């Protein structure tokens, strides 16, 4: 089990969700990923990446799994962007290294500390992250990911192949 070093949250108001639909959460309904997963409905941010593990991933990338942004999964049955939500609070689990975590049985990522982090968390939160993880923040290098992350174009192609072939994205 991975020990979190820091858990932060970001609240997004109904007004901001209305003004910027790209911030609305993605609902992954119970059982829609395959193998009965997730165990319960799961709400995640559109950018949050889910581990896809299937024979299609293996054929396309030569990898056992790939991290795919939740927004890319909305082409699959049972996964959609929530339109009717008053507000949302996103939680960011930050660990010393990028890790794979279990959320309702679904494998997904911890917060990836890198150049894009400041777009998601506010300045005060970024200071907290910097105080706990100075090496990761000081390094201008791209952090190493816990698992292969395809480009957005390849993520779309991967999911379209799952849709076309009517295959689950989680297989064991």
Short mmCIF file of N, CA, C and O in Angstrom, two decimals, residues 54-139:
data_model
loop_
_atom_site.label_atom_id
_atom_site.label_comp_id
_atom_site.label_asym_id
_atom_site.label_seq_id
_atom_site.Cartn_x
_atom_site.Cartn_y
_atom_site.Cartn_z
N UNK A 54 -5.48 -4.32 -21.18
CA UNK A 54 -6.21 -5.22 -22.06
C UNK A 54 -5.26 -5.74 -23.14
O UNK A 54 -4.18 -5.18 -23.35
N UNK A 55 -5.68 -6.76 -23.86
CA UNK A 55 -4.85 -7.23 -24.97
C UNK A 55 -4.62 -6.15 -26.03
O UNK A 55 -3.59 -6.12 -26.70
N UNK A 56 -5.57 -5.23 -26.17
CA UNK A 56 -5.42 -4.14 -27.15
C UNK A 56 -4.26 -3.23 -26.74
O UNK A 56 -3.46 -2.81 -27.58
N UNK A 57 -4.13 -2.94 -25.44
CA UNK A 57 -3.01 -2.13 -24.95
C UNK A 57 -1.70 -2.84 -25.29
O UNK A 57 -0.75 -2.21 -25.78
N UNK A 58 -1.66 -4.12 -25.03
CA UNK A 58 -0.44 -4.91 -25.29
C UNK A 58 -0.07 -4.87 -26.77
O UNK A 58 1.10 -4.67 -27.11
N UNK A 59 -1.07 -5.02 -27.65
CA UNK A 59 -0.80 -5.01 -29.09
C UNK A 59 -0.37 -3.62 -29.57
O UNK A 59 0.54 -3.50 -30.39
N UNK A 60 -1.02 -2.59 -29.06
CA UNK A 60 -0.72 -1.23 -29.55
C UNK A 60 0.61 -0.69 -29.03
O UNK A 60 1.33 -0.02 -29.76
N UNK A 61 0.91 -0.97 -27.75
CA UNK A 61 2.04 -0.30 -27.12
C UNK A 61 3.13 -1.24 -26.61
O UNK A 61 4.18 -0.77 -26.17
N UNK A 62 2.85 -2.55 -26.60
CA UNK A 62 3.82 -3.47 -26.04
C UNK A 62 3.95 -3.34 -24.53
O UNK A 62 4.97 -3.69 -23.96
N UNK A 63 2.90 -2.83 -23.91
CA UNK A 63 2.87 -2.59 -22.46
C UNK A 63 1.72 -3.36 -21.85
O UNK A 63 0.72 -3.64 -22.52
N UNK A 64 1.84 -3.69 -20.55
CA UNK A 64 0.75 -4.37 -19.85
C UNK A 64 -0.42 -3.43 -19.58
O UNK A 64 -1.56 -3.85 -19.48
N UNK A 65 -0.11 -2.14 -19.42
CA UNK A 65 -1.15 -1.17 -19.14
C UNK A 65 -0.75 0.21 -19.60
O UNK A 65 0.43 0.48 -19.87
N UNK A 66 -1.75 1.08 -19.70
CA UNK A 66 -1.51 2.47 -20.10
C UNK A 66 -2.46 3.36 -19.31
O UNK A 66 -3.62 2.99 -19.07
N UNK A 67 -1.98 4.52 -18.90
CA UNK A 67 -2.81 5.48 -18.19
C UNK A 67 -3.51 6.39 -19.19
O UNK A 67 -2.86 7.00 -20.05
N UNK A 68 -4.84 6.45 -19.08
CA UNK A 68 -5.67 7.20 -20.02
C UNK A 68 -6.54 8.18 -19.25
O UNK A 68 -7.17 7.81 -18.25
N UNK A 69 -6.59 9.43 -19.72
CA UNK A 69 -7.40 10.46 -19.08
C UNK A 69 -8.87 10.07 -19.09
O UNK A 69 -9.39 9.57 -20.11
N UNK A 70 -9.55 10.30 -17.99
CA UNK A 70 -10.96 9.92 -17.86
C UNK A 70 -11.82 10.52 -18.96
O UNK A 70 -12.75 9.87 -19.45
N UNK A 71 -11.52 11.74 -19.38
CA UNK A 71 -12.32 12.37 -20.44
C UNK A 71 -12.26 11.55 -21.73
O UNK A 71 -13.21 11.52 -22.50
N UNK A 72 -11.16 10.84 -21.96
CA UNK A 72 -11.02 10.01 -23.17
C UNK A 72 -11.90 8.75 -23.09
O UNK A 72 -12.18 8.13 -24.11
N UNK A 73 -12.31 8.39 -21.88
CA UNK A 73 -13.09 7.16 -21.69
C UNK A 73 -14.58 7.37 -21.96
O UNK A 73 -15.34 6.41 -21.97
N UNK A 74 -15.00 8.61 -22.18
CA UNK A 74 -16.44 8.89 -22.31
C UNK A 74 -17.07 8.31 -23.56
O UNK A 74 -18.29 8.34 -23.70
N UNK A 75 -16.30 7.75 -24.46
CA UNK A 75 -16.85 7.05 -25.62
C UNK A 75 -17.35 5.66 -25.24
O UNK A 75 -18.06 5.02 -26.01
N UNK A 76 -16.95 5.20 -24.06
CA UNK A 76 -17.33 3.86 -23.60
C UNK A 76 -18.68 3.89 -22.90
O UNK A 76 -19.01 4.88 -22.24
N UNK A 77 -19.45 2.83 -23.01
CA UNK A 77 -20.74 2.77 -22.30
C UNK A 77 -20.54 2.87 -20.79
O UNK A 77 -19.62 2.28 -20.23
N UNK A 78 -21.40 3.66 -20.15
CA UNK A 78 -21.36 3.79 -18.69
C UNK A 78 -20.39 4.84 -18.18
O UNK A 78 -20.22 4.98 -16.97
N UNK A 79 -19.76 5.59 -19.08
CA UNK A 79 -18.84 6.64 -18.66
C UNK A 79 -19.27 7.94 -19.33
O UNK A 79 -19.42 7.99 -20.56
N UNK A 80 -19.48 8.97 -18.51
CA UNK A 80 -19.99 10.23 -19.06
C UNK A 80 -19.56 11.41 -18.20
O UNK A 80 -19.23 11.26 -17.02
N UNK A 81 -19.58 12.58 -18.83
CA UNK A 81 -19.30 13.80 -18.09
C UNK A 81 -20.60 14.26 -17.44
O UNK A 81 -21.64 14.31 -18.09
N UNK A 82 -20.54 14.57 -16.15
CA UNK A 82 -21.72 14.94 -15.38
C UNK A 82 -22.11 16.38 -15.70
O UNK A 82 -21.29 17.30 -15.57
N UNK A 83 -23.34 16.58 -16.13
CA UNK A 83 -23.82 17.92 -16.48
C UNK A 83 -24.57 18.59 -15.34
O UNK A 83 -24.55 19.80 -15.21
N UNK A 84 -25.25 17.80 -14.55
CA UNK A 84 -26.14 18.36 -13.52
C UNK A 84 -25.55 18.20 -12.12
O UNK A 84 -26.03 17.40 -11.33
N UNK A 85 -24.53 18.98 -11.83
CA UNK A 85 -23.89 18.90 -10.52
C UNK A 85 -23.75 20.32 -9.98
O UNK A 85 -23.45 21.25 -10.72
N UNK A 86 -24.05 20.48 -8.69
CA UNK A 86 -24.00 21.81 -8.09
C UNK A 86 -22.57 22.30 -7.93
O UNK A 86 -22.23 23.40 -8.30
N UNK A 87 -21.75 21.48 -7.32
CA UNK A 87 -20.34 21.80 -7.15
C UNK A 87 -19.60 20.49 -6.95
O UNK A 87 -20.21 19.44 -6.81
N UNK A 88 -18.29 20.57 -6.97
CA UNK A 88 -17.50 19.35 -6.84
C UNK A 88 -16.22 19.68 -6.08
O UNK A 88 -15.72 20.81 -6.14
N UNK A 89 -15.74 18.70 -5.34
CA UNK A 89 -14.46 18.84 -4.66
C UNK A 89 -13.57 17.71 -5.13
O UNK A 89 -13.89 16.53 -4.95
N UNK A 90 -12.46 18.08 -5.76
CA UNK A 90 -11.50 17.10 -6.24
C UNK A 90 -10.40 16.94 -5.19
O UNK A 90 -9.91 17.92 -4.63
N UNK A 91 -10.02 15.70 -4.93
CA UNK A 91 -8.95 15.41 -3.98
C UNK A 91 -7.72 14.95 -4.75
O UNK A 91 -7.82 14.16 -5.68
N UNK A 92 -6.57 15.47 -4.34
CA UNK A 92 -5.30 15.16 -4.99
C UNK A 92 -4.43 14.40 -3.99
O UNK A 92 -4.04 14.95 -2.96
N UNK A 93 -4.14 13.14 -4.28
CA UNK A 93 -3.30 12.33 -3.42
C UNK A 93 -1.88 12.42 -3.97
O UNK A 93 -1.60 11.98 -5.09
N UNK A 94 -1.01 13.03 -3.17
CA UNK A 94 0.34 13.31 -3.63
C UNK A 94 1.31 12.42 -2.87
O UNK A 94 1.30 12.37 -1.64
N UNK A 95 2.13 11.71 -3.61
CA UNK A 95 3.12 10.79 -3.06
C UNK A 95 4.50 11.20 -3.58
O UNK A 95 4.60 11.95 -4.56
N UNK A 96 5.57 10.72 -2.94
CA UNK A 96 6.91 11.11 -3.40
C UNK A 96 7.17 10.77 -4.86
O UNK A 96 7.84 11.50 -5.56
N UNK A 97 6.62 9.67 -5.32
CA UNK A 97 6.74 9.26 -6.73
C UNK A 97 5.34 9.06 -7.27
O UNK A 97 4.40 8.82 -6.53
N UNK A 98 5.22 9.15 -8.57
CA UNK A 98 3.94 8.87 -9.21
C UNK A 98 3.60 7.40 -8.95
O UNK A 98 4.43 6.53 -9.16
N UNK A 99 2.41 7.14 -8.46
CA UNK A 99 2.04 5.78 -8.05
C UNK A 99 0.71 5.37 -8.68
O UNK A 99 -0.08 6.21 -9.10
N UNK A 100 0.47 4.08 -8.68
CA UNK A 100 -0.82 3.53 -9.08
C UNK A 100 -1.59 3.22 -7.81
O UNK A 100 -1.08 2.55 -6.91
N UNK A 101 -2.82 3.76 -7.73
CA UNK A 101 -3.66 3.63 -6.54
C UNK A 101 -4.93 2.85 -6.89
O UNK A 101 -5.30 2.74 -8.05
N UNK A 102 -5.60 2.36 -5.87
CA UNK A 102 -6.85 1.61 -6.03
C UNK A 102 -8.00 2.50 -5.59
O UNK A 102 -8.05 2.94 -4.45
N UNK A 103 -8.93 2.75 -6.50
CA UNK A 103 -10.14 3.54 -6.22
C UNK A 103 -11.35 2.71 -6.60
O UNK A 103 -11.63 2.53 -7.78
N UNK A 104 -12.05 2.19 -5.61
CA UNK A 104 -13.23 1.34 -5.85
C UNK A 104 -12.88 0.15 -6.74
O UNK A 104 -13.68 -0.28 -7.56
N UNK A 105 -11.65 -0.36 -6.59
CA UNK A 105 -11.19 -1.50 -7.36
C UNK A 105 -10.54 -1.13 -8.68
O UNK A 105 -9.95 -1.97 -9.34
N UNK A 106 -10.65 0.12 -9.08
CA UNK A 106 -10.07 0.60 -10.33
C UNK A 106 -8.68 1.14 -10.05
O UNK A 106 -8.48 1.90 -9.10
N UNK A 107 -7.73 0.76 -10.88
CA UNK A 107 -6.37 1.28 -10.73
C UNK A 107 -6.27 2.61 -11.46
O UNK A 107 -6.67 2.72 -12.63
N UNK A 108 -5.78 3.61 -10.74
CA UNK A 108 -5.62 4.94 -11.32
C UNK A 108 -4.37 5.57 -10.72
O UNK A 108 -3.69 4.97 -9.91
N UNK A 109 -4.10 6.79 -11.12
CA UNK A 109 -2.85 7.42 -10.74
C UNK A 109 -2.96 8.32 -9.51
O UNK A 109 -4.02 8.85 -9.21
N UNK A 110 -1.82 8.49 -8.83
CA UNK A 110 -1.69 9.54 -7.83
C UNK A 110 -1.40 10.84 -8.60
O UNK A 110 -1.19 10.82 -9.81
N UNK A 111 -1.39 11.93 -7.90
CA UNK A 111 -1.12 13.23 -8.52
C UNK A 111 0.31 13.23 -9.08
O UNK A 111 1.25 12.86 -8.38
N UNK A 112 0.46 13.62 -10.33
CA UNK A 112 1.76 13.65 -10.97
C UNK A 112 2.36 15.04 -10.79
O UNK A 112 1.86 16.02 -11.34
N UNK A 113 3.42 15.11 -9.97
CA UNK A 113 4.07 16.39 -9.72
C UNK A 113 4.90 16.74 -10.94
O UNK A 113 5.79 16.00 -11.33
N UNK A 114 4.58 17.86 -11.55
CA UNK A 114 5.31 18.29 -12.73
C UNK A 114 4.89 19.69 -13.12
O UNK A 114 4.17 20.36 -12.39
N UNK A 115 5.32 20.13 -14.29
CA UNK A 115 5.03 21.49 -14.74
C UNK A 115 3.54 21.82 -14.81
O UNK A 115 3.15 22.96 -14.61
N UNK A 116 2.70 20.84 -15.08
CA UNK A 116 1.27 21.08 -15.20
C UNK A 116 0.56 21.18 -13.85
O UNK A 116 -0.58 21.61 -13.78
N UNK A 117 1.23 20.81 -12.77
CA UNK A 117 0.61 20.78 -11.44
C UNK A 117 0.04 22.12 -11.03
O UNK A 117 -1.04 22.19 -10.42
N UNK A 118 0.72 23.21 -11.36
CA UNK A 118 0.25 24.53 -10.94
C UNK A 118 -1.04 24.95 -11.63
O UNK A 118 -1.69 25.89 -11.19
N UNK A 119 -1.45 24.26 -12.68
CA UNK A 119 -2.72 24.55 -13.34
C UNK A 119 -3.89 23.93 -12.59
O UNK A 119 -5.04 24.28 -12.83
N UNK A 120 -3.59 22.98 -11.71
CA UNK A 120 -4.64 22.23 -11.03
C UNK A 120 -4.79 22.64 -9.57
O UNK A 120 -5.90 22.67 -9.05
N UNK A 121 -3.69 22.94 -8.92
CA UNK A 121 -3.76 23.34 -7.51
C UNK A 121 -3.31 24.79 -7.37
O UNK A 121 -2.56 25.31 -8.20
N UNK A 122 -3.80 25.45 -6.32
CA UNK A 122 -3.50 26.88 -6.15
C UNK A 122 -2.08 27.10 -5.61
O UNK A 122 -1.38 26.16 -5.24
N UNK A 123 -1.68 28.37 -5.55
CA UNK A 123 -0.30 28.72 -5.16
C UNK A 123 0.05 28.25 -3.75
O UNK A 123 1.15 27.75 -3.52
N UNK A 124 -0.87 28.40 -2.80
CA UNK A 124 -0.60 27.96 -1.42
C UNK A 124 -0.40 26.44 -1.37
O UNK A 124 0.49 25.94 -0.68
N UNK A 125 -1.23 25.72 -2.11
CA UNK A 125 -1.09 24.27 -2.16
C UNK A 125 0.23 23.88 -2.82
O UNK A 125 0.91 22.95 -2.39
N UNK A 126 0.61 24.62 -3.84
CA UNK A 126 1.87 24.35 -4.53
C UNK A 126 3.05 24.56 -3.59
O UNK A 126 4.03 23.80 -3.64
N UNK A 127 2.94 25.53 -2.70
CA UNK A 127 3.99 25.75 -1.69
C UNK A 127 4.10 24.55 -0.75
O UNK A 127 5.20 24.14 -0.39
N UNK A 128 2.94 24.00 -0.35
CA UNK A 128 2.94 22.80 0.50
C UNK A 128 3.63 21.64 -0.21
O UNK A 128 4.43 20.92 0.38
N UNK A 129 3.30 21.47 -1.48
CA UNK A 129 3.91 20.39 -2.27
C UNK A 129 5.42 20.62 -2.35
O UNK A 129 6.20 19.69 -2.13
N UNK A 130 5.83 21.86 -2.61
CA UNK A 130 7.26 22.17 -2.74
C UNK A 130 8.01 21.93 -1.43
O UNK A 130 9.15 21.49 -1.45
N UNK A 131 7.36 22.20 -0.30
CA UNK A 131 8.04 22.00 0.98
C UNK A 131 8.22 20.51 1.29
O UNK A 131 9.20 20.12 1.92
N UNK A 132 7.29 19.68 0.85
CA UNK A 132 7.39 18.24 1.10
C UNK A 132 8.20 17.50 0.02
O UNK A 132 8.81 16.48 0.29
N UNK A 133 8.17 18.02 -1.19
CA UNK A 133 8.82 17.34 -2.32
C UNK A 133 9.74 18.32 -3.07
O UNK A 133 9.57 18.54 -4.26
N UNK A 134 10.72 18.89 -2.38
CA UNK A 134 11.56 19.91 -3.02
C UNK A 134 12.33 19.39 -4.24
O UNK A 134 12.50 20.12 -5.21
N UNK A 135 12.76 18.14 -4.19
CA UNK A 135 13.52 17.61 -5.32
C UNK A 135 12.67 17.52 -6.59
O UNK A 135 13.14 17.82 -7.68
N UNK A 136 11.42 17.10 -6.42
CA UNK A 136 10.54 16.97 -7.58
C UNK A 136 10.19 18.34 -8.16
O UNK A 136 10.08 18.49 -9.37
N UNK A 137 9.98 19.32 -7.29
CA UNK A 137 9.62 20.65 -7.76
C UNK A 137 10.84 21.35 -8.36
O UNK A 137 10.74 22.02 -9.38
N UNK A 138 11.99 21.20 -7.73
CA UNK A 138 13.21 21.87 -8.20
C UNK A 138 13.66 21.34 -9.55
O UNK A 138 14.22 22.07 -10.35
N UNK A 139 13.38 20.08 -9.79
CA UNK A 139 13.77 19.48 -11.06
C UNK A 139 12.85 19.98 -12.16
O UNK A 139 11.64 19.89 -12.06
#
